[in-house]
CSV table of C-alpha atoms in Angstrom, one decimal:
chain,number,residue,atom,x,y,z
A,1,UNK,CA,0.0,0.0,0.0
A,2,UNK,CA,1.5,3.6,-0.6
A,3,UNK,CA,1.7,5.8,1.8
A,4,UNK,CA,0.2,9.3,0.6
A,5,UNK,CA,2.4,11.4,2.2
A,6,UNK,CA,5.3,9.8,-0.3
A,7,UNK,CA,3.2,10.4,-3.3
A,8,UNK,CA,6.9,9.4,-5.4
A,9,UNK,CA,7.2,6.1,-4.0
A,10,UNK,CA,9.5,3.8,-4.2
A,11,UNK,CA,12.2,6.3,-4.7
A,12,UNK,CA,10.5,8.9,-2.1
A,13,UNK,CA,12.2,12.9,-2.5
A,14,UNK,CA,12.8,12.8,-6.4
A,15,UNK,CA,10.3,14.7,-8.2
A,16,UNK,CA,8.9,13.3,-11.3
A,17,UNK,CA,10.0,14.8,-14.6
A,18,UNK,CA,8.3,17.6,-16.2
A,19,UNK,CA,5.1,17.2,-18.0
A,20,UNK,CA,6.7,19.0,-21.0
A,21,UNK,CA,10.4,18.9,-21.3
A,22,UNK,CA,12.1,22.4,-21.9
A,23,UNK,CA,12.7,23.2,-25.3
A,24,UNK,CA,17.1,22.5,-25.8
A,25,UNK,CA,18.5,25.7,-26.3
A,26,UNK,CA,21.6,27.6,-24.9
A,27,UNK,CA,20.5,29.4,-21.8
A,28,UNK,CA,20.5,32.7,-22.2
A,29,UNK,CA,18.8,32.3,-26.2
A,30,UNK,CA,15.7,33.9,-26.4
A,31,UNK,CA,12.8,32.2,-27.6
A,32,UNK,CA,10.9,32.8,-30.6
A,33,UNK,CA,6.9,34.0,-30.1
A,34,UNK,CA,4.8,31.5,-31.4
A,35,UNK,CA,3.9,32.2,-35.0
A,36,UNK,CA,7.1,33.4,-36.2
A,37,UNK,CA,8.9,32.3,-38.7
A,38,UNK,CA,12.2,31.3,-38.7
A,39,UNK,CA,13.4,33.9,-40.5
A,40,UNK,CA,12.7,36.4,-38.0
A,41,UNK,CA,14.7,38.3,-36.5
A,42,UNK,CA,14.5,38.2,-32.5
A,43,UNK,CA,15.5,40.6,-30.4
A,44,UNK,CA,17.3,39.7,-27.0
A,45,UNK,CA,15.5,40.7,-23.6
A,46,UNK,CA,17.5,43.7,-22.1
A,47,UNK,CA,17.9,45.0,-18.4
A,48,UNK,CA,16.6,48.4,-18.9
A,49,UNK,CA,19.9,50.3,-19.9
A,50,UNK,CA,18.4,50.9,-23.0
A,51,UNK,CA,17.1,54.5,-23.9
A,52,UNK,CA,13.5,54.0,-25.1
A,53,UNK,CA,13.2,57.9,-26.5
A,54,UNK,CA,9.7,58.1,-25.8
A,55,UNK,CA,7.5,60.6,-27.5
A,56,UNK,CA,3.5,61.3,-27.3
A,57,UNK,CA,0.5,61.4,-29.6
A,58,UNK,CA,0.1,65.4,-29.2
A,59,UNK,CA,-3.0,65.4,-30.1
A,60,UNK,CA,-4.6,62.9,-28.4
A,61,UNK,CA,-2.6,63.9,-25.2
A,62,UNK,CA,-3.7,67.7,-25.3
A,63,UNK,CA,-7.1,66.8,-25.9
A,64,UNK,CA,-7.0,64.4,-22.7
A,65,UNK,CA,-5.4,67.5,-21.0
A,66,UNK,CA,-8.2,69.8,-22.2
A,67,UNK,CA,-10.8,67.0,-20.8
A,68,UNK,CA,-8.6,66.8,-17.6
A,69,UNK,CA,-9.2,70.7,-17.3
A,70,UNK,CA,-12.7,70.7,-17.5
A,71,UNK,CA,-12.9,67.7,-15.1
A,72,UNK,CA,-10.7,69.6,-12.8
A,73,UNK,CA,-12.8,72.9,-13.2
A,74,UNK,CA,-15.9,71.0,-12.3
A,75,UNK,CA,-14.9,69.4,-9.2
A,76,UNK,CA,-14.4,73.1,-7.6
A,77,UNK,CA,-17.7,74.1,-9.3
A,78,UNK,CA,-19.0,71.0,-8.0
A,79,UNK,CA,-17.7,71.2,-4.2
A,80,UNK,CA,-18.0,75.0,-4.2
A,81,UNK,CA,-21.9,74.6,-5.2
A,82,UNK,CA,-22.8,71.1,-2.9
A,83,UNK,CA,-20.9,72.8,0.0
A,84,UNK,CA,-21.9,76.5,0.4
A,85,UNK,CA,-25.6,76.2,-1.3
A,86,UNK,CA,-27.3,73.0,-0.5
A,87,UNK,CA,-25.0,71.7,2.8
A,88,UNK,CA,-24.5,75.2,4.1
A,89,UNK,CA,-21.3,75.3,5.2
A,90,UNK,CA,-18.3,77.6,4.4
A,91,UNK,CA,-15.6,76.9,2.4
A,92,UNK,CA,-12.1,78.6,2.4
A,93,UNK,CA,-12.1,81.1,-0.6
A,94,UNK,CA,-9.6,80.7,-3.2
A,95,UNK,CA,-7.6,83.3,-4.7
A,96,UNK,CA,-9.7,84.9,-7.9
A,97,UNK,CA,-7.1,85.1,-10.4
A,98,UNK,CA,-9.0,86.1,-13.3
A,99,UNK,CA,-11.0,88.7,-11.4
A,100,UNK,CA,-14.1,87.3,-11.5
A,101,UNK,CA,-15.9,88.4,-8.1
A,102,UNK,CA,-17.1,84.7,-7.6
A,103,UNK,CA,-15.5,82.2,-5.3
A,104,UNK,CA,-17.2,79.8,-7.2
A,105,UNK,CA,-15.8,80.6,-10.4
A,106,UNK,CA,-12.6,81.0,-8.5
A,107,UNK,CA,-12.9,77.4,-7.3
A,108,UNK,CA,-13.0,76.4,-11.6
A,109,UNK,CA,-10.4,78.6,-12.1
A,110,UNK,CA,-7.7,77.2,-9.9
A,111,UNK,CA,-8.8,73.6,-10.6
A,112,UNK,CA,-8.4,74.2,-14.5
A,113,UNK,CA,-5.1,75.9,-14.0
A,114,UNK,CA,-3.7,73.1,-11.5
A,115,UNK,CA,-4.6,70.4,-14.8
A,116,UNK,CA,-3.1,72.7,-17.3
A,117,UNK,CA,0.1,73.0,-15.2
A,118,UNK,CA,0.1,69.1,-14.4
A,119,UNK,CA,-0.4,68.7,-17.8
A,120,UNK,CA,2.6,70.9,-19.1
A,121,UNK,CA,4.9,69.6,-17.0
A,122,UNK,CA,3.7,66.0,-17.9
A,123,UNK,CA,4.5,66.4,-21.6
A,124,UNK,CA,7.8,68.2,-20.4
A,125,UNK,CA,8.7,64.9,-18.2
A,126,UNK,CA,7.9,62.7,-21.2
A,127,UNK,CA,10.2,64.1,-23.5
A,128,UNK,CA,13.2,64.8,-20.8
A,129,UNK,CA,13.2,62.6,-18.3
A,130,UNK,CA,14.0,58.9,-17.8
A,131,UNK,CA,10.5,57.8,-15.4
A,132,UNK,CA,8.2,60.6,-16.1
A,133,UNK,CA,5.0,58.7,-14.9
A,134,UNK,CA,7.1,58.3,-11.2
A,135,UNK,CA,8.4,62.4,-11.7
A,136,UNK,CA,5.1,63.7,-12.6
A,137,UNK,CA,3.7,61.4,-9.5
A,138,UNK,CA,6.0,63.2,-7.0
A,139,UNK,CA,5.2,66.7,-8.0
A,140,UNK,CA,1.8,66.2,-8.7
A,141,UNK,CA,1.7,64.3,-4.8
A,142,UNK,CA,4.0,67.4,-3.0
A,143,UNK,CA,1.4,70.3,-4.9
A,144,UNK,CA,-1.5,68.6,-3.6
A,145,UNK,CA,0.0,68.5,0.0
A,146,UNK,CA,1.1,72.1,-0.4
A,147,UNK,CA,-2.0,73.6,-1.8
A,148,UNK,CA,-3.9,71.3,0.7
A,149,UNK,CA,-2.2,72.5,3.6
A,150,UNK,CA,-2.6,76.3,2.4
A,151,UNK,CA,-6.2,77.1,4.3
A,152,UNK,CA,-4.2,76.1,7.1
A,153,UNK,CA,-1.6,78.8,7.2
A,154,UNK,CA,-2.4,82.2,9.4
A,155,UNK,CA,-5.9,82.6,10.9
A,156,UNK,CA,-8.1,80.0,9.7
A,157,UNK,CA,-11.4,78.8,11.0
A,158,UNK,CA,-10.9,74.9,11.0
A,159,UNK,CA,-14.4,73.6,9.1
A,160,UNK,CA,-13.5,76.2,5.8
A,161,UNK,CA,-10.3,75.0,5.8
A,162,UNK,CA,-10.8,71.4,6.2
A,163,UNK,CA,-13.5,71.6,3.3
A,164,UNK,CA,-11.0,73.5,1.2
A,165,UNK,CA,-8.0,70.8,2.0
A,166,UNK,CA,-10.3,68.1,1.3
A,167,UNK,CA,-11.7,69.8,-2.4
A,168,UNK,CA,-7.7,70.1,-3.0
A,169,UNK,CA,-7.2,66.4,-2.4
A,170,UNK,CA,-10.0,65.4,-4.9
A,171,UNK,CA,-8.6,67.9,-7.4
A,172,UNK,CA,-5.2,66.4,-7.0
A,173,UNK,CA,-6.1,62.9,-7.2
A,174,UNK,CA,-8.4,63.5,-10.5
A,175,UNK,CA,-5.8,65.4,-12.0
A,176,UNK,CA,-3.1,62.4,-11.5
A,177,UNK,CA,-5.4,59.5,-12.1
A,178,UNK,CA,-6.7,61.2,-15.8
A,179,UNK,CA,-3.2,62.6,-16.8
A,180,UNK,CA,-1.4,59.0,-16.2
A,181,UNK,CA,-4.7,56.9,-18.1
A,182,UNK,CA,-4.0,59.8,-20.8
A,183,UNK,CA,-0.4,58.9,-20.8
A,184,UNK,CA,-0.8,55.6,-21.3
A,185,UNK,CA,-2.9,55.7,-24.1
A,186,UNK,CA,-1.1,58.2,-26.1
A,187,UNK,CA,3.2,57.7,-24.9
A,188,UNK,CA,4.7,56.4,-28.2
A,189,UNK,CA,8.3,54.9,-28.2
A,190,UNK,CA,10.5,56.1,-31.1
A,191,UNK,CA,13.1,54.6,-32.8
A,192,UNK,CA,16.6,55.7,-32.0
């Protein structure tokens, strides 16, 4: 009778050969994708020295920038307009830089022109830098904190400025979630 906890009896502690023996090759040999013929040239895996030059759809990328700035723009319209007019409560103004007389329409404002400026210095990263995805995540991360922290600074009343830290976070988080998808879709590499 065989015992079941020496499933490779008689000679218990070898292991049974593979199912499907390896292909012979030299180690080190890559392997050809099936369907190719043999007349294909394959190219050897590499440890990430090489220099990828990526570039961008321009096009597609502005326009997912453009449709990041309205996003952007409507989350302050949004949490300016659910806040103050149906909850009630105050929210830290924001500095009206186009002169509007509106904090709601300074709320926009500063969400728009925190997309445009991630945007900018997205495409910048992508055509300069070696990670731009993990660059653009550290400034995007650090201007979020900063502008988050802002209400905070001098006399504040706590609620306003809690509300205003919190509509910063959102802004921030939309504005790196939509930028990366677009960068994703629309990073190209180029040949050298």
């Amino acid at each position: 009778m065989s015992d079941p906890n020496r499933p490779y009896d008689p000679d218990y502690g070898e292991q049974p050969p593979p199912a499907y023996p390896p292909p012979a090759q030299a180690p080190g040999t890559p392997t050809r994708p099936v369907g190719q013929t043999p007349d294909e040239t394959v190219q050897p895996v590499t440890a990430g020295t090489e220099d990828p030059r990526l570039g961008l759809e321009v096009g597609r990328f502005w326009a997912g920038a453009l449709a990041t700035m309205l996003v952007a723009g409507l989350i302050g319209l949004a949490a300016d307009f659910i806040l103050e007019e149906v909850l009630h409560l105050e929210i830290s103004s924001q500095a009206d830089l186009l002169s509007t007389g509106s904090d709601m329409m300074a709320w926009v404002v500063a969400g728009a022109l925190f997309a445009l400026v991630a945007a900018v210095l997205l495409y910048v990263l992508v055509l300069s830098t070696p990670r731009p995805r993990t660059f653009f995540g550290w400034v995007v991360g650090l201007a979020t904190a900063i502008l988050a922290a802002l209400p905070f600074a001098g006399d504040f009343e706590l609620v306003p400025a809690i509300l205003a830290a919190l509509v910063w976070i959102v802004i921030g988080s939309a504005t790196y979630s939509l930028l990366t998808g677009t960068l994703s879709r629309t990073v190209v590499q180029r040949t050298p």
